Amino acid sequence: IFCPACNKMAYIAHSQEEVKDPRPAVREKCAESHCANLAKELATCNDRVNSKTKTSETCTQELFEFLHCVDHCASKELFKHLK
């Protein structure tokens, strides 16, 4: 990789150990435990909306609340994995 600030090529050393991203597992754990009540509300809303043929209702608010909960929960755990 060329480093414009130092005006030369910079080489990135790759570790032999492959790093596994903990984010998907942490988010899933949060969704199933800490945010289970919001996941249930979202599922109920989706079922209600999908059962209607004509509706202007969306589940946007429920989705945002669920994702906010998952992100908030996961952020606490993910920082523990940083080196």
XYZ file of C-alpha atoms in Angstrom:
83
model
C 0.000 0.000 0.000
C 1.372 3.416 -0.892
C 1.584 5.849 2.016
C 1.183 9.393 0.631
C 2.171 10.999 3.953
C 5.515 9.204 4.055
C 5.950 9.078 0.244
C 6.850 5.392 0.178
C 5.337 1.940 0.135
C 4.036 0.593 3.413
C 3.605 -3.097 3.976
C 1.001 -4.584 6.247
C 2.080 -7.622 8.201
C -0.601 -10.287 8.210
C -0.924 -12.546 11.182
C -1.037 -16.270 10.542
C -3.956 -16.446 12.954
C -7.276 -15.719 11.281
C -9.416 -13.393 13.359
C -13.100 -14.264 13.678
C -15.515 -11.336 13.807
C -17.437 -11.629 17.102
C -20.118 -9.122 16.012
C -22.707 -11.509 14.476
C -22.665 -13.851 17.470
C -22.824 -11.003 19.989
C -25.705 -9.325 18.128
C -27.615 -12.615 17.928
C -27.113 -13.234 21.654
C -28.396 -9.731 22.453
C -31.385 -10.143 20.140
C -32.359 -13.432 21.774
C -31.846 -12.397 25.389
C -31.660 -8.695 26.228
C -33.945 -7.553 23.365
C -36.314 -10.531 23.184
C -39.361 -8.465 24.135
C -38.723 -6.003 21.292
C -38.103 -8.874 18.869
C -41.511 -10.256 19.840
C -43.165 -6.859 19.279
C -41.520 -6.614 15.849
C -42.641 -10.130 14.901
C -46.209 -9.366 16.044
C -46.231 -6.181 13.972
C -44.858 -7.995 10.915
C -47.509 -10.687 11.244
C -50.258 -8.070 11.561
C -49.059 -6.092 8.537
C -48.517 -9.198 6.399
C -52.012 -10.471 7.200
C -53.632 -7.398 5.624
C -54.006 -6.897 1.893
C -54.302 -3.126 2.013
C -52.618 -1.224 4.810
C -50.437 1.824 5.208
C -49.050 0.509 8.488
C -45.349 -0.284 8.629
C -43.216 -1.682 11.404
C -40.510 0.933 11.058
C -40.734 2.154 14.649
C -40.612 -1.381 16.034
C -37.635 -2.191 13.810
C -35.713 0.918 14.907
C -36.391 0.197 18.589
C -35.240 -3.415 18.200
C -32.059 -2.472 16.294
C -31.257 0.272 18.800
C -31.576 -2.245 21.640
C -29.362 -4.794 19.870
C -26.715 -2.189 19.023
C -26.701 -0.807 22.561
C -26.374 -4.273 24.087
C -23.746 -5.466 21.603
C -21.591 -2.357 21.910
C -20.845 -3.126 25.555
C -19.661 -6.641 24.709
C -17.820 -5.893 21.449
C -15.317 -3.499 23.009
C -14.100 -6.366 25.206
C -12.874 -8.116 22.032
C -10.611 -5.284 20.856
C -6.889 -5.857 21.130
